[in-house]
PDB file of C-alpha atoms and ligand atoms in Angstrom:
ATOM      1  CA  UNK P1446     102.954  51.304 134.516  1.00 50.00           C
ATOM      2  CA  UNK P1447     106.383  49.690 134.342  1.00 50.00           C
ATOM      3  CA  UNK P1448     109.229  51.897 133.237  1.00 53.00           C
ATOM      4  CA  UNK P1449     110.443  51.906 129.662  1.00 55.00           C
ATOM      5  CA  UNK P1450     112.517  48.838 128.856  1.00 56.00           C
ATOM      6  CA  UNK P1451     114.835  50.454 126.321  1.00 67.00           C
ATOM      7  CA  UNK P1452     115.870  54.056 127.055  1.00 80.00           C
ATOM      8  CA  UNK P1453     114.399  56.497 124.591  1.00 93.00           C
ATOM      9  CA  UNK P1454     115.235  60.057 123.653  1.00 96.00           C
ATOM     10  CA  UNK P1455     112.276  62.095 122.439  1.00 97.00           C
ATOM     11  CA  UNK P1456     112.032  65.224 120.344  1.00 98.00           C
ATOM     12  CA  UNK P1457     108.937  67.349 120.845  1.00 98.00           C
ATOM     13  CA  UNK P1458     107.854  69.368 117.802  1.00 98.00           C
ATOM     14  CA  UNK P1459     105.580  72.292 118.654  1.00 98.00           C
ATOM     15  CA  UNK P1460     104.520  75.542 117.021  1.00 94.00           C
ATOM     16  CA  UNK P1461     102.661  77.319 119.793  1.00 94.00           C
ATOM     17  CA  UNK P1462     102.198  77.828 123.471  1.00 95.00           C
ATOM     18  CA  UNK P1463     103.501  74.416 124.395  1.00 97.00           C
ATOM     19  CA  UNK P1464     101.138  73.423 127.179  1.00 97.00           C
ATOM     20  CA  UNK P1465     101.168  69.836 125.926  1.00 98.00           C
ATOM     21  CA  UNK P1466     104.960  69.914 125.663  1.00 98.00           C
ATOM     22  CA  UNK P1467     105.130  71.082 129.298  1.00 98.00           C
ATOM     23  CA  UNK P1468     102.886  68.236 130.445  1.00 98.00           C
ATOM     24  CA  UNK P1469     105.002  65.694 128.596  1.00 98.00           C
ATOM     25  CA  UNK P1470     108.217  67.118 130.062  1.00 98.00           C
ATOM     26  CA  UNK P1471     106.713  66.994 133.571  1.00 98.00           C
ATOM     27  CA  UNK P1472     105.376  63.469 133.125  1.00 98.00           C
ATOM     28  CA  UNK P1473     108.691  61.976 132.063  1.00 97.00           C
ATOM     29  CA  UNK P1474     110.843  63.972 134.500  1.00 95.00           C
ATOM     30  CA  UNK P1475     110.742  61.318 137.182  1.00 88.00           C
ATOM     31  CA  UNK P1476     110.645  58.316 134.872  1.00 90.00           C
ATOM     32  CA  UNK P1477     113.751  56.360 134.102  1.00 89.00           C
ATOM     33  CA  UNK P1478     114.275  55.547 130.451  1.00 92.00           C
ATOM     34  CA  UNK P1479     112.745  58.569 128.743  1.00 95.00           C
ATOM     35  CA  UNK P1480     114.633  61.764 128.065  1.00 96.00           C
ATOM     36  CA  UNK P1481     113.322  64.819 126.232  1.00 98.00           C
ATOM     37  CA  UNK P1482     116.373  65.531 124.104  1.00 97.00           C
ATOM     38  CA  UNK P1483     115.225  68.316 121.801  1.00 98.00           C
ATOM     39  CA  UNK P1484     112.423  70.790 121.199  1.00 98.00           C
ATOM     40  CA  UNK P1485     111.812  71.609 117.547  1.00 98.00           C
ATOM     41  CA  UNK P1486     109.812  74.733 116.763  1.00 98.00           C
ATOM     42  CA  UNK P1487     108.951  76.493 113.519  1.00 97.00           C
ATOM     43  CA  UNK P1488     108.023  79.843 115.022  1.00 97.00           C
ATOM     44  CA  UNK P1489     110.323  82.468 116.527  1.00 96.00           C
ATOM     45  CA  UNK P1490     108.883  83.704 119.814  1.00 96.00           C
ATOM     46  CA  UNK P1491     106.583  80.714 120.368  1.00 97.00           C
ATOM     47  CA  UNK P1492     105.815  79.968 124.017  1.00 97.00           C
ATOM     48  CA  UNK P1493     107.289  76.497 123.731  1.00 98.00           C
ATOM     49  CA  UNK P1494     110.743  78.084 123.324  1.00 98.00           C
ATOM     50  CA  UNK P1495     110.410  79.692 126.763  1.00 98.00           C
ATOM     51  CA  UNK P1496     109.584  76.253 128.121  1.00 98.00           C
ATOM     52  CA  UNK P1497     112.713  74.814 126.487  1.00 98.00           C
ATOM     53  CA  UNK P1498     114.835  77.540 128.093  1.00 98.00           C
ATOM     54  CA  UNK P1499     113.226  77.105 131.510  1.00 98.00           C
ATOM     55  CA  UNK P1500     113.660  73.334 131.382  1.00 98.00           C
ATOM     56  CA  UNK P1501     117.195  73.520 129.914  1.00 98.00           C
ATOM     57  CA  UNK P1502     116.181  71.402 126.940  1.00 98.00           C
ATOM     58  CA  UNK P1503     118.086  72.042 123.694  1.00 98.00           C
ATOM     59  CA  UNK P1504     115.927  73.580 120.974  1.00 98.00           C
ATOM     60  CA  UNK P1505     116.051  74.576 117.334  1.00 98.00           C
ATOM     61  CA  UNK P1506     113.872  76.896 115.277  1.00 98.00           C
ATOM     62  CA  UNK P1507     113.460  75.380 111.839  1.00 98.00           C
ATOM     63  CA  UNK P1508     112.776  76.780 108.374  1.00 98.00           C
ATOM     64  CA  UNK P1509     110.201  75.312 106.014  1.00 97.00           C
ATOM     65  CA  UNK P1510     112.359  74.799 102.925  1.00 97.00           C
ATOM     66  CA  UNK P1511     115.043  72.855 104.792  1.00 97.00           C
ATOM     67  CA  UNK P1512     112.427  70.927 106.774  1.00 98.00           C
ATOM     68  CA  UNK P1513     110.672  69.764 103.622  1.00 96.00           C
ATOM     69  CA  UNK P1514     113.969  68.922 101.937  1.00 97.00           C
ATOM     70  CA  UNK P1515     115.779  66.965 104.637  1.00 96.00           C
ATOM     71  CA  UNK P1516     113.634  67.025 107.770  1.00 96.00           C
ATOM     72  CA  UNK P1517     116.555  68.231 109.916  1.00 97.00           C
ATOM     73  CA  UNK P1518     117.573  64.589 110.121  1.00 97.00           C
ATOM     74  CA  UNK P1519     121.204  65.356 110.908  1.00 97.00           C
ATOM     75  CA  UNK P1520     120.220  67.482 113.892  1.00 98.00           C
ATOM     76  CA  UNK P1521     117.840  64.808 115.143  1.00 98.00           C
ATOM     77  CA  UNK P1522     120.597  62.211 114.843  1.00 97.00           C
ATOM     78  CA  UNK P1523     123.098  64.469 116.605  1.00 97.00           C
ATOM     79  CA  UNK P1524     120.681  64.553 119.541  1.00 97.00           C
ATOM     80  CA  UNK P1525     120.156  60.748 119.371  1.00 96.00           C
ATOM     81  CA  UNK P1526     116.424  61.171 118.832  1.00 97.00           C
ATOM     82  CA  UNK P1527     114.555  57.822 118.751  1.00 95.00           C
ATOM     83  CA  UNK P1528     110.975  59.049 118.752  1.00 97.00           C
ATOM     84  CA  UNK P1529     109.133  62.218 117.729  1.00 98.00           C
ATOM     85  CA  UNK P1530     106.112  63.760 119.421  1.00 98.00           C
ATOM     86  CA  UNK P1531     104.086  66.359 117.518  1.00 98.00           C
ATOM     87  CA  UNK P1532     102.435  68.481 120.189  1.00 98.00           C
ATOM     88  CA  UNK P1533     100.663  71.278 118.367  1.00 94.00           C
ATOM     89  CA  UNK P1534     103.028  71.287 115.390  1.00 95.00           C
ATOM     90  CA  UNK P1535     101.396  72.912 112.376  1.00 90.00           C
ATOM     91  CA  UNK P1536     103.503  71.804 109.424  1.00 92.00           C
ATOM     92  CA  UNK P1537     102.996  68.584 107.534  1.00 92.00           C
ATOM     93  CA  UNK P1538     105.822  66.151 108.263  1.00 94.00           C
ATOM     94  CA  UNK P1539     107.780  65.427 105.051  1.00 95.00           C
ATOM     95  CA  UNK P1540     108.204  61.868 103.764  1.00 95.00           C
ATOM     96  CA  UNK P1541     111.939  62.012 104.432  1.00 96.00           C
ATOM     97  CA  UNK P1542     111.201  62.239 108.161  1.00 97.00           C
ATOM     98  CA  UNK P1543     108.338  59.727 108.155  1.00 96.00           C
ATOM     99  CA  UNK P1544     110.607  57.234 106.382  1.00 96.00           C
ATOM    100  CA  UNK P1545     113.486  57.835 108.793  1.00 96.00           C
ATOM    101  CA  UNK P1546     111.181  57.325 111.810  1.00 96.00           C
ATOM    102  CA  UNK P1547     108.689  54.657 110.691  1.00 93.00           C
ATOM    103  CA  UNK P1548     106.015  54.147 113.355  1.00 93.00           C
ATOM    104  CA  UNK P1549     107.976  56.455 115.636  1.00 96.00           C
ATOM    105  CA  UNK P1550     106.124  59.732 115.202  1.00 97.00           C
ATOM    106  CA  UNK P1551     102.937  60.454 117.136  1.00 97.00           C
ATOM    107  CA  UNK P1552     100.557  63.388 116.819  1.00 97.00           C
ATOM    108  CA  UNK P1553      97.703  64.750 118.867  1.00 97.00           C
ATOM    109  CA  UNK P1554      94.711  66.236 117.079  1.00 96.00           C
ATOM    110  CA  UNK P1555      92.017  68.233 118.903  1.00 97.00           C
ATOM    111  CA  UNK P1556      89.010  66.472 117.326  1.00 97.00           C
ATOM    112  CA  UNK P1557      87.705  63.005 116.594  1.00 97.00           C
ATOM    113  CA  UNK P1558      89.468  61.948 113.402  1.00 96.00           C
ATOM    114  CA  UNK P1559      88.767  61.078 110.659  1.00 95.00           C
ATOM    115  CA  UNK P1560      86.365  64.024 110.871  1.00 96.00           C
ATOM    116  CA  UNK P1561      87.634  67.581 111.303  1.00 96.00           C
ATOM    117  CA  UNK P1562      91.163  66.784 110.180  1.00 93.00           C
ATOM    118  CA  UNK P1563      93.339  67.661 107.222  1.00 87.00           C
ATOM    119  CA  UNK P1564      94.839  70.842 105.871  1.00 83.00           C
ATOM    120  CA  UNK P1565      93.610  74.001 107.591  1.00 86.00           C
ATOM    121  CA  UNK P1566      92.038  72.068 110.446  1.00 90.00           C
ATOM    122  CA  UNK P1567      94.047  73.339 113.376  1.00 89.00           C
ATOM    123  CA  UNK P1568      93.514  75.479 116.447  1.00 89.00           C
ATOM    124  CA  UNK P1569      90.216  77.354 116.633  1.00 94.00           C
ATOM    125  CA  UNK P1570      89.345  76.379 113.030  1.00 95.00           C
ATOM    126  CA  UNK P1571      88.712  72.854 114.262  1.00 97.00           C
ATOM    127  CA  UNK P1572      86.501  73.839 117.187  1.00 98.00           C
ATOM    128  CA  UNK P1573      84.542  76.383 115.110  1.00 97.00           C
ATOM    129  CA  UNK P1574      83.874  73.750 112.442  1.00 97.00           C
ATOM    130  CA  UNK P1575      82.752  71.194 115.032  1.00 98.00           C
ATOM    131  CA  UNK P1576      80.331  73.679 116.617  1.00 98.00           C
ATOM    132  CA  UNK P1577      79.045  74.964 113.263  1.00 97.00           C
ATOM    133  CA  UNK P1578      78.162  71.391 112.309  1.00 97.00           C
ATOM    134  CA  UNK P1579      76.068  71.032 115.468  1.00 97.00           C
ATOM    135  CA  UNK P1580      78.063  68.106 116.810  1.00 98.00           C
ATOM    136  CA  UNK P1581      77.118  66.841 120.272  1.00 98.00           C
ATOM    137  CA  UNK P1582      80.598  65.477 120.983  1.00 98.00           C
ATOM    138  CA  UNK P1583      84.170  66.292 120.160  1.00 98.00           C
ATOM    139  CA  UNK P1584      87.396  64.972 121.598  1.00 98.00           C
ATOM    140  CA  UNK P1585      91.024  64.155 121.014  1.00 98.00           C
ATOM    141  CA  UNK P1586      92.778  61.750 118.705  1.00 98.00           C
ATOM    142  CA  UNK P1587      96.287  60.481 119.330  1.00 98.00           C
ATOM    143  CA  UNK P1588      97.595  58.816 116.188  1.00 97.00           C
ATOM    144  CA  UNK P1589     100.757  57.632 114.517  1.00 97.00           C
ATOM    145  CA  UNK P1590     101.988  59.844 111.698  1.00 96.00           C
ATOM    146  CA  UNK P1591     102.271  58.927 108.062  1.00 90.00           C
ATOM    147  CA  UNK P1592     102.804  61.280 105.158  1.00 80.00           C
ATOM    148  CA  UNK P1593      99.167  62.364 104.883  1.00 83.00           C
ATOM    149  CA  UNK P1594      97.732  65.023 107.172  1.00 82.00           C
ATOM    150  CA  UNK P1595      95.976  63.603 110.268  1.00 83.00           C
ATOM    151  CA  UNK P1596      95.878  60.135 108.766  1.00 84.00           C
ATOM    152  CA  UNK P1597      97.979  57.424 110.502  1.00 92.00           C
ATOM    153  CA  UNK P1598      96.790  54.633 112.815  1.00 95.00           C
ATOM    154  CA  UNK P1599      94.700  55.855 115.722  1.00 97.00           C
ATOM    155  CA  UNK P1600      96.134  54.956 119.107  1.00 97.00           C
ATOM    156  CA  UNK P1601      93.600  56.570 121.396  1.00 97.00           C
ATOM    157  CA  UNK P1602      90.480  58.699 121.229  1.00 98.00           C
ATOM    158  CA  UNK P1603      88.644  60.338 124.121  1.00 98.00           C
ATOM    159  CA  UNK P1604      85.410  62.255 123.814  1.00 98.00           C
ATOM    160  CA  UNK P1605      83.926  65.265 125.509  1.00 98.00           C
ATOM    161  CA  UNK P1606      80.294  66.414 125.483  1.00 98.00           C
ATOM    162  CA  UNK P1607      79.454  69.664 123.752  1.00 98.00           C
ATOM    163  CA  UNK P1608      76.915  71.801 125.590  1.00 97.00           C
ATOM    164  CA  UNK P1609      74.655  74.455 123.984  1.00 96.00           C
ATOM    165  CA  UNK P1610      76.645  77.283 125.576  1.00 97.00           C
ATOM    166  CA  UNK P1611      80.005  76.099 124.221  1.00 98.00           C
ATOM    167  CA  UNK P1612      82.074  78.513 122.148  1.00 98.00           C
ATOM    168  CA  UNK P1613      85.230  77.581 120.234  1.00 97.00           C
ATOM    169  CA  UNK P1614      87.201  78.872 123.234  1.00 97.00           C
ATOM    170  CA  UNK P1615      85.356  76.832 125.885  1.00 98.00           C
ATOM    171  CA  UNK P1616      85.538  73.748 123.681  1.00 98.00           C
ATOM    172  CA  UNK P1617      89.278  74.321 123.236  1.00 97.00           C
ATOM    173  CA  UNK P1618      89.644  74.451 127.034  1.00 97.00           C
ATOM    174  CA  UNK P1619      87.781  71.159 127.464  1.00 97.00           C
ATOM    175  CA  UNK P1620      89.899  69.538 124.769  1.00 97.00           C
ATOM    176  CA  UNK P1621      93.135  70.817 126.312  1.00 97.00           C
ATOM    177  CA  UNK P1622      92.194  69.158 129.614  1.00 98.00           C
ATOM    178  CA  UNK P1623      91.815  65.820 127.831  1.00 98.00           C
ATOM    179  CA  UNK P1624      95.083  66.322 125.971  1.00 98.00           C
ATOM    180  CA  UNK P1625      96.951  67.112 129.160  1.00 98.00           C
ATOM    181  CA  UNK P1626      95.511  64.050 130.857  1.00 98.00           C
ATOM    182  CA  UNK P1627      96.060  61.467 128.124  1.00 98.00           C
ATOM    183  CA  UNK P1628      98.902  62.436 125.817  1.00 98.00           C
ATOM    184  CA  UNK P1629     101.940  61.650 127.983  1.00 98.00           C
ATOM    185  CA  UNK P1630     100.648  58.284 129.339  1.00 97.00           C
ATOM    186  CA  UNK P1631      99.725  57.274 125.792  1.00 97.00           C
ATOM    187  CA  UNK P1632     103.226  58.142 124.560  1.00 97.00           C
ATOM    188  CA  UNK P1633     104.581  55.958 127.360  1.00 95.00           C
ATOM    189  CA  UNK P1634     102.365  53.074 126.213  1.00 94.00           C
ATOM    190  CA  UNK P1635     103.560  53.444 122.645  1.00 95.00           C
ATOM    191  CA  UNK P1636     107.183  53.467 123.821  1.00 93.00           C
ATOM    192  CA  UNK P1637     106.436  50.285 125.742  1.00 89.00           C
ATOM    193  CA  UNK P1638     105.167  48.707 122.535  1.00 86.00           C
ATOM    194  CA  UNK P1639     101.518  48.718 123.456  1.00 64.00           C
ATOM    195  CA  UNK P1640      99.808  49.073 120.113  1.00 53.00           C
ATOM    196  CA  UNK P1641      96.940  51.134 118.790  1.00 51.00           C
ATOM    197  CA  UNK P1642      93.657  50.945 120.621  1.00 45.00           C
ATOM    198  CA  UNK P1643      90.580  53.005 120.075  1.00 40.00           C
ATOM    199  CA  UNK P1644      89.133  53.715 123.444  1.00 40.00           C
ATOM    200  CA  UNK P1645      86.390  56.314 123.437  1.00 37.00           C
TER     201      UNK P1645
HETATM  202  C1  GRF C1804      96.539  71.335 120.891  1.00 91.61           C
HETATM  203  O1  GRF C1804      95.177  71.523 121.024  1.00 91.61           O
HETATM  204  C2  GRF C1804      96.843  70.273 119.874  1.00 91.61           C
HETATM  205  O2  GRF C1804      95.887  69.280 119.802  1.00 91.61           O
HETATM  206  C3  GRF C1804      96.841  71.054 118.601  1.00 91.61           C
HETATM  207  O3  GRF C1804      97.464  72.272 118.938  1.00 91.61           O
HETATM  208  C4  GRF C1804      97.214  72.565 120.311  1.00 91.61           C
HETATM  209  C5  GRF C1804      98.529  72.876 120.956  1.00 91.61           C
HETATM  210  O4  GRF C1804      98.371  73.438 122.219  1.00 91.61           O
HETATM  211  N1  GRF C1804      97.422  70.307 117.521  1.00 91.61           N
HETATM  212  P1  GRF C1804      99.635  73.702 123.125  1.00 91.61           P
HETATM  213  O5  GRF C1804     100.621  74.538 122.334  1.00 91.61           O
HETATM  214  O6  GRF C1804     100.211  72.373 123.504  1.00 91.61           O
HETATM  215  O7  GRF C1804      99.112  74.451 124.308  1.00 91.61           O
END
């Protein structure tokens, strides 16, 4: 794909291990026009902070009250952030941030929205619910963020087959593989102005 026309500085918001964050960092390392300018994390000791240190990317650990009140907008502006990637970020994004970055926040969800989304549907909860319902498929959803949980326009979905021996852990592994394959290239498409497509 052609490189990004207008240079963009991304912030990655993550709460956990950060394997998706690492993939995104690696993907854009050699690409002109995209810079990962900040890692935002809400959890002291989260693996993603080690990644930030290793990659020499500035990071902040945020608090909930301030996040909900002002979305750390000043910090994002200080780092010239144009676009926000939620890569395993567990807090709902407040309206103040959605309004400041309209159509410029993307999330990845480890299931096929609109099912298995919303409050409480994160991590193993999602995969356990999918298996308990006897679903034959699950997958990933990459979507733009609005101020409702797991709700904005879907950009891309990819499915994976569920087999009878799947556990929440094995399903999580399958889903992670899809996430690692598709998230960064889809972010690049969005940055290039290629709009939502649902491509199962
Ligand atoms: C991913 O499965 C993502 O879909 C979900 O949280 C997980 C984060 O994994 N929202 P990691 O921290 O990127 O490894």
